[in-house]
Coordinates of C-alpha atoms and ligand atoms in Angstrom, one line a residue:
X1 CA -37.9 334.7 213.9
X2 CA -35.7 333.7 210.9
X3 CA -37.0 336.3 208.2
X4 CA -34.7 335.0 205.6
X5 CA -37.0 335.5 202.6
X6 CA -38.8 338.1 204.2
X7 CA -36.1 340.5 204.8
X8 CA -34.8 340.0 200.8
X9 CA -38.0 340.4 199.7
X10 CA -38.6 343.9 201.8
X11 CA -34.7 344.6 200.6
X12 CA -36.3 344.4 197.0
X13 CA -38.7 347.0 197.8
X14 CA -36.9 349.2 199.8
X15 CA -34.3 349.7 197.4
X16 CA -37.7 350.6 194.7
X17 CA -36.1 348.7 191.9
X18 CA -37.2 349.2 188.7
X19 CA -38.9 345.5 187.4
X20 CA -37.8 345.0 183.3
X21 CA -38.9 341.4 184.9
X22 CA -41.6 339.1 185.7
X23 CA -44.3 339.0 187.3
X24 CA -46.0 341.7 185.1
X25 CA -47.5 343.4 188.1
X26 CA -44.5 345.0 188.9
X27 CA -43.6 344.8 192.0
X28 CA -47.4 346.0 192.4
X29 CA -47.5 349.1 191.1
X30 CA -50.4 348.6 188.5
X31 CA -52.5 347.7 191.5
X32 CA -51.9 350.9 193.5
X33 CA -52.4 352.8 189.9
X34 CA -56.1 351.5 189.0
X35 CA -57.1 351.5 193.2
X36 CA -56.6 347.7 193.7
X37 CA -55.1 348.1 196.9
X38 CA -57.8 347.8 199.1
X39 CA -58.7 344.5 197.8
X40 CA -55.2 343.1 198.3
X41 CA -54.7 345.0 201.6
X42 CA -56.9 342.3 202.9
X43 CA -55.7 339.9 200.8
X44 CA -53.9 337.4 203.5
X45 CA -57.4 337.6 205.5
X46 CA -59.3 336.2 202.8
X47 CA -56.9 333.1 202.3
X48 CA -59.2 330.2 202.9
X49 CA -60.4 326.8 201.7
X50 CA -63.2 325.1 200.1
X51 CA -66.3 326.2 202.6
X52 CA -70.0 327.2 201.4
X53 CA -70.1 329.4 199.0
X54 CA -65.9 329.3 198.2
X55 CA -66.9 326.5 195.2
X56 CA -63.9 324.4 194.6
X57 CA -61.5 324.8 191.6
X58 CA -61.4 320.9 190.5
X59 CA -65.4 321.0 190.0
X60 CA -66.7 324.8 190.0
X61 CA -70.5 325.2 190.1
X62 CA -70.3 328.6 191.3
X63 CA -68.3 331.8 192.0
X64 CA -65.2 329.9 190.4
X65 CA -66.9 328.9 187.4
X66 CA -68.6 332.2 186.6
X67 CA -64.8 333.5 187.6
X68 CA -63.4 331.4 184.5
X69 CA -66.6 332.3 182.7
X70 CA -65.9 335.9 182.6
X71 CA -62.3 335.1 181.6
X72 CA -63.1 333.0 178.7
X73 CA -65.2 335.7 177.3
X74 CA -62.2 338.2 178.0
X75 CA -59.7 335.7 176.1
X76 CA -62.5 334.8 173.6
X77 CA -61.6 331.0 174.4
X78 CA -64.8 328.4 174.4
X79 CA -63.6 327.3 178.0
X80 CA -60.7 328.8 180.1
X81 CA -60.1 327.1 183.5
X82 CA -57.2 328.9 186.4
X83 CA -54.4 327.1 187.2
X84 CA -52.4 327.6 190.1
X85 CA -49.2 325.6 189.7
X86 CA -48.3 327.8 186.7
X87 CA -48.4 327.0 182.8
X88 CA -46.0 324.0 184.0
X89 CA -48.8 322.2 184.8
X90 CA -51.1 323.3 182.1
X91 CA -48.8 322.0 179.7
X92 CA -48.5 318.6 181.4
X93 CA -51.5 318.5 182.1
X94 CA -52.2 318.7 178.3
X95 CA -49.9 316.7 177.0
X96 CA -51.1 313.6 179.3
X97 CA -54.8 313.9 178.2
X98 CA -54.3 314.2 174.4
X99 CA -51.0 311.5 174.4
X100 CA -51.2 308.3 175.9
X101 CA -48.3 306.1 177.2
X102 CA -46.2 304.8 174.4
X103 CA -47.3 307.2 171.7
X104 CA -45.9 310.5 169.7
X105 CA -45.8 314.1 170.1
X106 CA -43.8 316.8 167.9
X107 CA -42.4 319.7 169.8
X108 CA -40.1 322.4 168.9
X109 CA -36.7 321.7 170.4
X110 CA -36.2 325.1 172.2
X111 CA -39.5 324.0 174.1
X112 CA -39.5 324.6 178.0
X113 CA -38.5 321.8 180.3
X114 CA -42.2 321.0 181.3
X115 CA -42.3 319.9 178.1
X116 CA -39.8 316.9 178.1
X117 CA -41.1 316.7 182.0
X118 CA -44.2 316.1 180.8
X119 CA -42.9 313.0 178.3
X120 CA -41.5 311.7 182.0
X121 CA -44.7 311.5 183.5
X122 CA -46.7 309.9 180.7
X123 CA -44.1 308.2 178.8
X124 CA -44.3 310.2 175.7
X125 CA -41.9 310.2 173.1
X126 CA -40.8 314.1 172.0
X127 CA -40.3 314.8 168.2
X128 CA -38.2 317.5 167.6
X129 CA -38.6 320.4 164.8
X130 CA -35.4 322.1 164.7
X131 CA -35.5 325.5 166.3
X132 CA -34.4 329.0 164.2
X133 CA -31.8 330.6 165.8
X134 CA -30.4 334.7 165.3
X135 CA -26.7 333.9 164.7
X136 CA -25.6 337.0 165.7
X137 CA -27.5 337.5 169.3
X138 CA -28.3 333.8 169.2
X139 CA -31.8 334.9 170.0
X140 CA -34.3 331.6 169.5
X141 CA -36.7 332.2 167.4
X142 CA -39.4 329.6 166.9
X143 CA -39.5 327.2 164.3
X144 CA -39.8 327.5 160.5
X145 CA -43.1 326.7 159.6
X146 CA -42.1 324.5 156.3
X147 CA -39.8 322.4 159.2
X148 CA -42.9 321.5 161.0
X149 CA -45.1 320.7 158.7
X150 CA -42.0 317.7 157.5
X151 CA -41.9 316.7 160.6
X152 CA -45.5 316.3 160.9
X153 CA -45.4 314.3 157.7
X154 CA -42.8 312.1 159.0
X155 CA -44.4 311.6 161.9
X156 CA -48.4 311.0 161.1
X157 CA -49.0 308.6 164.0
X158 CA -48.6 311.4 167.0
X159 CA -51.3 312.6 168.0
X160 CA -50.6 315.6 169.0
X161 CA -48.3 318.8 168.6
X162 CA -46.6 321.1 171.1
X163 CA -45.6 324.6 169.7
X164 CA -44.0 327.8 171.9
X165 CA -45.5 330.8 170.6
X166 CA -44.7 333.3 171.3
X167 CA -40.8 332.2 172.4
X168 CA -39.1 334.1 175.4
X169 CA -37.6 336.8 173.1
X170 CA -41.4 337.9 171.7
X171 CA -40.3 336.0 168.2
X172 CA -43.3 334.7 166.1
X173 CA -44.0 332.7 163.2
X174 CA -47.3 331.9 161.1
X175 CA -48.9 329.6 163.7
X176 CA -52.0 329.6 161.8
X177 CA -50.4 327.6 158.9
X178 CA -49.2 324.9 161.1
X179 CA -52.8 324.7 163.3
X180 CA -54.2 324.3 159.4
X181 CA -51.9 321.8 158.7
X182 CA -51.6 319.6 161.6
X183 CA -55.5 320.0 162.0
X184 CA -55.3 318.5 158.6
X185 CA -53.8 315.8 159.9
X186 CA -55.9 315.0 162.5
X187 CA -53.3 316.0 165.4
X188 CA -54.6 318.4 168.4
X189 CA -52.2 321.6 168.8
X190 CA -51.2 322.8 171.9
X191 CA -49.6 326.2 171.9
X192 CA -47.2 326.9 175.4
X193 CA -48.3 330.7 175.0
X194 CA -46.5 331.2 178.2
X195 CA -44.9 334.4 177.5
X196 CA -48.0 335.8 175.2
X197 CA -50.7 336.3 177.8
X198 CA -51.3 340.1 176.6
X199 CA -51.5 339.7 172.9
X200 CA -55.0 340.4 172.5
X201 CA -54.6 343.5 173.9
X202 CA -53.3 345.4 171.0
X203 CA -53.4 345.0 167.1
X204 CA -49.9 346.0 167.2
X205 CA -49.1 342.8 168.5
X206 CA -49.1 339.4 166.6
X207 CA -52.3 337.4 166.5
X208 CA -53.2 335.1 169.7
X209 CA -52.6 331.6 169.5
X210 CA -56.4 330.8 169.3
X211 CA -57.0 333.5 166.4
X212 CA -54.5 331.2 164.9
X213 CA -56.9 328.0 165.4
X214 CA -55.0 326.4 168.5
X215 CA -57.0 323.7 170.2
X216 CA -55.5 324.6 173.7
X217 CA -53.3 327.4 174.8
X218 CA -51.2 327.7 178.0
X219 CA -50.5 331.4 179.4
X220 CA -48.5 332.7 182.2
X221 CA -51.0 335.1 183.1
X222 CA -48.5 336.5 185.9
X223 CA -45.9 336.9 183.0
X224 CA -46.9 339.4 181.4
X225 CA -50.4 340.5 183.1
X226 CA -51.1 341.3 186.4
X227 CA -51.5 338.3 188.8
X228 CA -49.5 336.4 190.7
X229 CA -46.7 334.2 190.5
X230 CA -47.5 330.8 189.5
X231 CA -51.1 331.6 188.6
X232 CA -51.9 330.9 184.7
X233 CA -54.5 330.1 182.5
X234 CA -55.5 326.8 179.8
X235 CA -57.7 328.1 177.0
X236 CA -59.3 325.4 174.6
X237 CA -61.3 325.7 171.9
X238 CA -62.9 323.4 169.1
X239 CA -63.8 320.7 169.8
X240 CA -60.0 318.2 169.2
X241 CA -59.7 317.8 173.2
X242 CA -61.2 315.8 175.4
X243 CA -62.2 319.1 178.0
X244 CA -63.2 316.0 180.7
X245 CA -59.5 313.9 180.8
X246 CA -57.8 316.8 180.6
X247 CA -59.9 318.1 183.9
X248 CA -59.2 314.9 185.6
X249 CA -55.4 315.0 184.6
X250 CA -55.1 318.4 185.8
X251 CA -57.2 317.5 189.4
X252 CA -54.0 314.9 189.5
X253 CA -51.5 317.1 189.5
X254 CA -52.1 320.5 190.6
X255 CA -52.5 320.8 194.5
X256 CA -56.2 319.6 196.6
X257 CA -55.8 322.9 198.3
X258 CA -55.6 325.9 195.3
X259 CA -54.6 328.9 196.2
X260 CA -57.9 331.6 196.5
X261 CA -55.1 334.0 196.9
X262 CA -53.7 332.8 193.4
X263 CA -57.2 332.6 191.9
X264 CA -58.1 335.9 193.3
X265 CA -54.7 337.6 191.6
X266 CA -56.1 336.2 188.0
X267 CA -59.5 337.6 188.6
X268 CA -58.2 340.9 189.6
X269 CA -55.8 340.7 186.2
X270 CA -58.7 339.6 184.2
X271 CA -60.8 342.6 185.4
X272 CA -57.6 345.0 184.8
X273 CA -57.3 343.5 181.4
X274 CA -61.2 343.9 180.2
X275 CA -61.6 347.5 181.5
X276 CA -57.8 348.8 181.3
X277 CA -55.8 346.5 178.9
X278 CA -56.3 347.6 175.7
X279 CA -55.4 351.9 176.7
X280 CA -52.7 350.8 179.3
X281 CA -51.3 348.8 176.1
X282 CA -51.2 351.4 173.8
X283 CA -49.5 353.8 176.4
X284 CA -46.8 350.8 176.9
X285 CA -45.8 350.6 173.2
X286 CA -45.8 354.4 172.6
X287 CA -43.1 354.5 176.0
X288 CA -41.5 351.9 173.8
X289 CA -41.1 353.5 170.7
X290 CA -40.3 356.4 172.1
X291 CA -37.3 354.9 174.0
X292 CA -36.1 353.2 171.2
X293 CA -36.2 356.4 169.6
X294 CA -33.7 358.4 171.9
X295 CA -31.2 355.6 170.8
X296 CA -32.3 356.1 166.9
X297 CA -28.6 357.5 166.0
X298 CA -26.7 356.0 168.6
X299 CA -24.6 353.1 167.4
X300 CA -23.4 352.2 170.8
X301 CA -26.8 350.5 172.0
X302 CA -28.7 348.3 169.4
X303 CA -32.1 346.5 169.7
X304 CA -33.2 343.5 168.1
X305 CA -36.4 343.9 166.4
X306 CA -39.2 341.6 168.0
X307 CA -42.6 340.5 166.8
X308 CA -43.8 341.0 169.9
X309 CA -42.6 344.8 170.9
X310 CA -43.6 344.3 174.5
X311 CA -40.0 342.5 174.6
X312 CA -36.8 344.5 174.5
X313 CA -33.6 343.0 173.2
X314 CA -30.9 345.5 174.4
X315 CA -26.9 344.8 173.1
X316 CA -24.3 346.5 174.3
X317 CA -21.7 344.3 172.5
X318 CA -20.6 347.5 170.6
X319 CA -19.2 349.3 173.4
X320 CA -17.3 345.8 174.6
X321 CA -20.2 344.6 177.0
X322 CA -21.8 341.0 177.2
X323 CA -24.9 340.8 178.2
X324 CA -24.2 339.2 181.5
X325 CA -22.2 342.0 182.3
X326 CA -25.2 344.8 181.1
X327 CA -27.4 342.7 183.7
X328 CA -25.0 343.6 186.8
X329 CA -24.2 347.0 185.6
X330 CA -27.9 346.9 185.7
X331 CA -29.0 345.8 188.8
X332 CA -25.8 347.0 190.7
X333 CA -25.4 350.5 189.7
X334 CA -29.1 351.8 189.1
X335 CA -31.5 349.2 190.3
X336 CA -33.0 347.9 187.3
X337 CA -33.6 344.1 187.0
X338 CA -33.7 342.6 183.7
X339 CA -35.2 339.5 183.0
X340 CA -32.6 337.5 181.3
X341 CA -29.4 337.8 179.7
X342 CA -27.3 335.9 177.0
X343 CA -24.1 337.0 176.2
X344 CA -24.5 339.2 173.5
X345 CA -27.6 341.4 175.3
X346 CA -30.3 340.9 177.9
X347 CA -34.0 341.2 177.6
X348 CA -36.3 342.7 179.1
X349 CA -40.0 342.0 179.9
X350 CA -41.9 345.2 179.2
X351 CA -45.6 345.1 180.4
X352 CA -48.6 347.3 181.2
X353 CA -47.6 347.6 184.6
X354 CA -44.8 349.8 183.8
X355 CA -44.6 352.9 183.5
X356 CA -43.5 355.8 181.4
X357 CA -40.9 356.7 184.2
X358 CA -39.1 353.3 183.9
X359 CA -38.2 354.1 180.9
X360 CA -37.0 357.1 181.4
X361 CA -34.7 355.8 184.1
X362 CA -33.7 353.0 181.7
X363 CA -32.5 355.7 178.9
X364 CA -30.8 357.4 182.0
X365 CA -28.9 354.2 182.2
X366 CA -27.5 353.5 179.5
X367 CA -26.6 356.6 179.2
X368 CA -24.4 356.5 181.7
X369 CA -23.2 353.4 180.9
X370 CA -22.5 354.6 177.7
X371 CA -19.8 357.0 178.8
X372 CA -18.7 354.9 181.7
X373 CA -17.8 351.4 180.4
X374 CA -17.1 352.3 176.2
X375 CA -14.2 350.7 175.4
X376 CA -12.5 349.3 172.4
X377 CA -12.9 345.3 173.5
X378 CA -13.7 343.2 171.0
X379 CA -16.7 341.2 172.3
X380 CA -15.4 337.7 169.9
X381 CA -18.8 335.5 168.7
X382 CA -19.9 332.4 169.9
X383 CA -21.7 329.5 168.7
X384 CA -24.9 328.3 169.7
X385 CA -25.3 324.6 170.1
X386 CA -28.3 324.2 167.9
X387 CA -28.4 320.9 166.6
X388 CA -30.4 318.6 168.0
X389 CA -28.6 315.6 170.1
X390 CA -29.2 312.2 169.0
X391 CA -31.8 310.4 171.1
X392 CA -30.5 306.5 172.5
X393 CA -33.1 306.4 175.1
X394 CA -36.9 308.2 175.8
X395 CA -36.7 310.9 178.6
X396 CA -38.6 308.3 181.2
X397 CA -36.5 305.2 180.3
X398 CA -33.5 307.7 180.7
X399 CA -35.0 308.9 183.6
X400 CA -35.3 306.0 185.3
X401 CA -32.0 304.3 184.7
X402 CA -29.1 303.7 187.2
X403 CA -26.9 307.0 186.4
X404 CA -23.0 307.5 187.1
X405 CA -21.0 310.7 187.3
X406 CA -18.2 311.2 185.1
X407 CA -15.8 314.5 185.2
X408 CA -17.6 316.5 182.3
X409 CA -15.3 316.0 179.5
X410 CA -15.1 312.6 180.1
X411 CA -19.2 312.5 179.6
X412 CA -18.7 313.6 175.6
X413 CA -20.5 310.6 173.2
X414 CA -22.5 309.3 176.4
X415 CA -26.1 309.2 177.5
X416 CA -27.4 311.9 179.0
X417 CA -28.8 311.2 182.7
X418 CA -29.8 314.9 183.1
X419 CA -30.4 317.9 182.2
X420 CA -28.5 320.4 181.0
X421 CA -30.3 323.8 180.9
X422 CA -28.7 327.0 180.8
X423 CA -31.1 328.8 183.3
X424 CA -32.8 331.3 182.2
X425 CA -34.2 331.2 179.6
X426 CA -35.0 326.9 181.1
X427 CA -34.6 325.5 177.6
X428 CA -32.6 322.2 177.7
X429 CA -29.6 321.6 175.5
X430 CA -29.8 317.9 176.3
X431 CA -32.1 315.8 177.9
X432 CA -31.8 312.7 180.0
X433 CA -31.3 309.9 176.6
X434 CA -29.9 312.2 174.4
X435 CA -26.0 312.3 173.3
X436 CA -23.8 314.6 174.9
X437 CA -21.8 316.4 172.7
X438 CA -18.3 318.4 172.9
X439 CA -20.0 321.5 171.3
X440 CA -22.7 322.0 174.2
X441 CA -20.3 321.3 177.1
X442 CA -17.7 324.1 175.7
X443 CA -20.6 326.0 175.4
X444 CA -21.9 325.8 178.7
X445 CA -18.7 325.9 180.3
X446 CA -17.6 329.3 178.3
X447 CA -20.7 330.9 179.1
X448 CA -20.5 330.1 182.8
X449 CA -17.7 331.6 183.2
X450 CA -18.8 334.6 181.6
X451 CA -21.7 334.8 184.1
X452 CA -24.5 332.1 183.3
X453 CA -26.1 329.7 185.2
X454 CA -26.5 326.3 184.6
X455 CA -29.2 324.1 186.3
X456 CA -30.8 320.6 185.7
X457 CA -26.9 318.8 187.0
X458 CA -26.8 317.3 190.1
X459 CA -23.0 319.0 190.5
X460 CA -24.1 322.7 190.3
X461 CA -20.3 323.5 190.1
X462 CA -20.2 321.7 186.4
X463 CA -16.9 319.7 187.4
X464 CA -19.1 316.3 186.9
X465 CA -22.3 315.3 185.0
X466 CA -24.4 312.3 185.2
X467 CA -24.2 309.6 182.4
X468 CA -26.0 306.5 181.6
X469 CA -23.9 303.3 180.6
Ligands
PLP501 C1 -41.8 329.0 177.3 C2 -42.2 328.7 178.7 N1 -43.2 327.8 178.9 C3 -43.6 327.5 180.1 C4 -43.0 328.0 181.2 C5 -43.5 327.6 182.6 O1 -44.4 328.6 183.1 P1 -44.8 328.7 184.6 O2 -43.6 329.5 185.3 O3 -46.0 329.6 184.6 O4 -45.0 327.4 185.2 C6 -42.0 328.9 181.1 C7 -41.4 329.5 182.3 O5 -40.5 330.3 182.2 C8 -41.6 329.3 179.8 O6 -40.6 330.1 179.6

């Protein structure tokens, strides 16, 4: 047998690496910690299908509905429903039963690709709010709330709006203001609360995307709680949405056959989070704070300060270390995985399935790479591409136009036929339509070098991109 993904998975655990990454089980160490093993030890004997008794996800009358039931109460939602094709297809889902084909609907630029996928599929048109941007880590950071609410006056006939909240880095902004507004308005907000599953957990944290009077959230429950990979949840409340299109538009496109190994994982991190979230929160942020406190004094290492304290910003640029460089010092030389990196610091996904002993290796790390790798290079500043390309065609006329490579400088002032995402964090810096412009493809290519990826091109090498004529 050919155990190619088998043997690098059982690599990954054999070497015990220390997970700063998703999924927010951690490598499964919160289950063996509150005794779920014995559940999940017969986990691949329980994988099944719809039979009496095993209800069915895309109509629950019975243990599945009760299932949601019970999370709805713990996410104080009016309806929660599992999804298990990840908050990708919550969010399209969402987007195709509040936006029909031809219309409208206002997003914030540093949105996730599912987003603009999402325009594909139903032949929306995205409005962008400019996103806010740290100069100096170039660290997104949501939008600016007066930005929104002028692009929602410009643009009264959408009918909806699509916010992230919190973004990647744990950055907030006042949500509530823009649900007010836009609610005002008459326009539904959706919130992609991907990365914000846990904020109910602690008062420490910034207010849930429903206490801020969203109509319907996405969350990557295995982001930053403990289930799964690919199994999330779609909260609404109010009553702005259509609960039975959106139903039918998610029975379209998430799989006939769902996962009970999936649902089963966001039960299991619903039960963790009702009777363990709240005390295995506060332990987190105190191992936080007290990490962040060994490096008080110590101007080699500097955090950025997050809303959302779950999510460590670490720079290293003072001791003449990018962040892509941090991540394979990282990984190589102590066996902790981060979860992303730009190039002035990485980040690091912090969640109630670590422990205080990660972060004691962690400040054992750095450290050591402290004293190892301080030198006197001057790490020079970059710039972000953060304006927003001009638009010539709608991502599904784009998308469905002949396309042509060109050698990628020759692409500069065309049409856009893909995408062009630095990968992770997944946020496009054009979309198929859009302009391509010389600012984003020296970006790119500098950063590549320096160790990021791109994805979204058909040439993965970046010699050639694909242009519409
Ligand atoms: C902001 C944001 N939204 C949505 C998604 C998609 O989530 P999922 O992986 O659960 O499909 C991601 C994935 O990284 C994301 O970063």
């Amino acid at each position: 047998m050919n155990n190619l993904i088998i043997d690098e998975l059982n690599k990954n655990l054999e070497e015990n690496l220390i997970s700063f990454h998703v999924p927010g089980h951690k490598l499964g160490k919160i289950y063996e910690k509150l005794n779920y093993k014995s559940i999940l030890e017969k986990i691949y004997k329980m994988d099944t299908t719809e039979i009496p008794g095993t209800d069915n996800l895309h109509s629950p009358e019975g243990i599945i509905k009760r299932s949601q039931n019970n999370a709805s109460e713990a996410f104080k939602s009016d309806e929660t429903y599992y999804l298990i094709n990840g908050s990708t297809c919550g969010i399209q889902a969402s987007i195709m039963a509040l936006c029909s084909p031809k219309s409208k609907i206002i997003v914030n630029r540093d949105c996730h690709q599912s987003v603009i996928n999402a325009c594909i599929l139903g032949d929306v048109d995205p409005v962008y709010i400019q996103s806010e941007i740290d100069k100096e880590t170039t660290i997104l950071k949501g939008v600016n709330e007066d930005d929104a609410i002028r692009v929602i006056d410009n643009n009264k006939d959408a009918k909806a709006i699509i916010l992230t909240y919190p973004t990647y880095y744990g950055m907030t902004y006042d949500l509530k203001k823009i649900c007010d507004y836009a609610h005002s308005k008459s326009m539904v907000v959706i919130v992609d609360e991907a990365h914000g599953a846990h904020l109910g957990l602690s008062d420490k944290l910034p207010k849930t995307a429903l206490e801020q009077g969203a109509d319907i959230v996405i969350q990557s429950t295995h982001k930053t709680l403990p289930s799964f990979t690919q199994s999330s949840m779609i909260h609404t409340q109010g009553n702005r949405v259509d609960k039975n299109k959106l139903k039918s538009i998610l029975k379209i496109i998430e799989s006939s056959s769902p996962s009970y190994l999936l649902m089963s994982s966001l039960e299991i991190a619903v039960d963790i989070y009702k009777r363990y979230g709240k005390n295995l929160m506060e332990d987190l942020l105190n191992n936080i704070d007290n990490f962040k406190n060994k490096f008080i004094h110590n101007k080699n290492i500097e955090f950025y300060e997050t809303n959302d304290a779950t999510k460590l910003f670490i720079s290293t640029t003072k001791i003449g270390l990018i962040g892509y460089e941090l991540e394979t010092i990282l990984r190589e030389e102590y066996n902790i995985q981060v979860e992303l990196s730009n190039y002035y610091g990485s980040l690091l996904v912090c969640t109630i399935g670590n422990d205080k002993e990660d972060f004691i290796s962690l400040e054992t790390a750095l450290n050591d790479i402290i004293k190892k790798y301080k030198s006197n290079k001057k790490i020079n500043p970059i710039d972000y591409p953060n304006n927003i390309p001009v638009k010539k065609l709608t991502p599904r006329e784009a998308f469905y136009k002949d396309k042509k490579s060109v050698k990628i400088y020759e692409s500069i002032g065309k049409i856009c036929g893909e995408y062009i995402i630095p990968y992770p964090p997944g946020i496009s810096l054009t979309s198929p339509g859009e302009i391509i412009t010389k600012e984003i493809i020296d970006y790119i290519l500098f950063c590549n070098k320096k160790g990021m990826s791109v994805s979204g091109l058909k040439d993965s090498t970046l010699g050639k991109i694909q242009i519409i004529e």
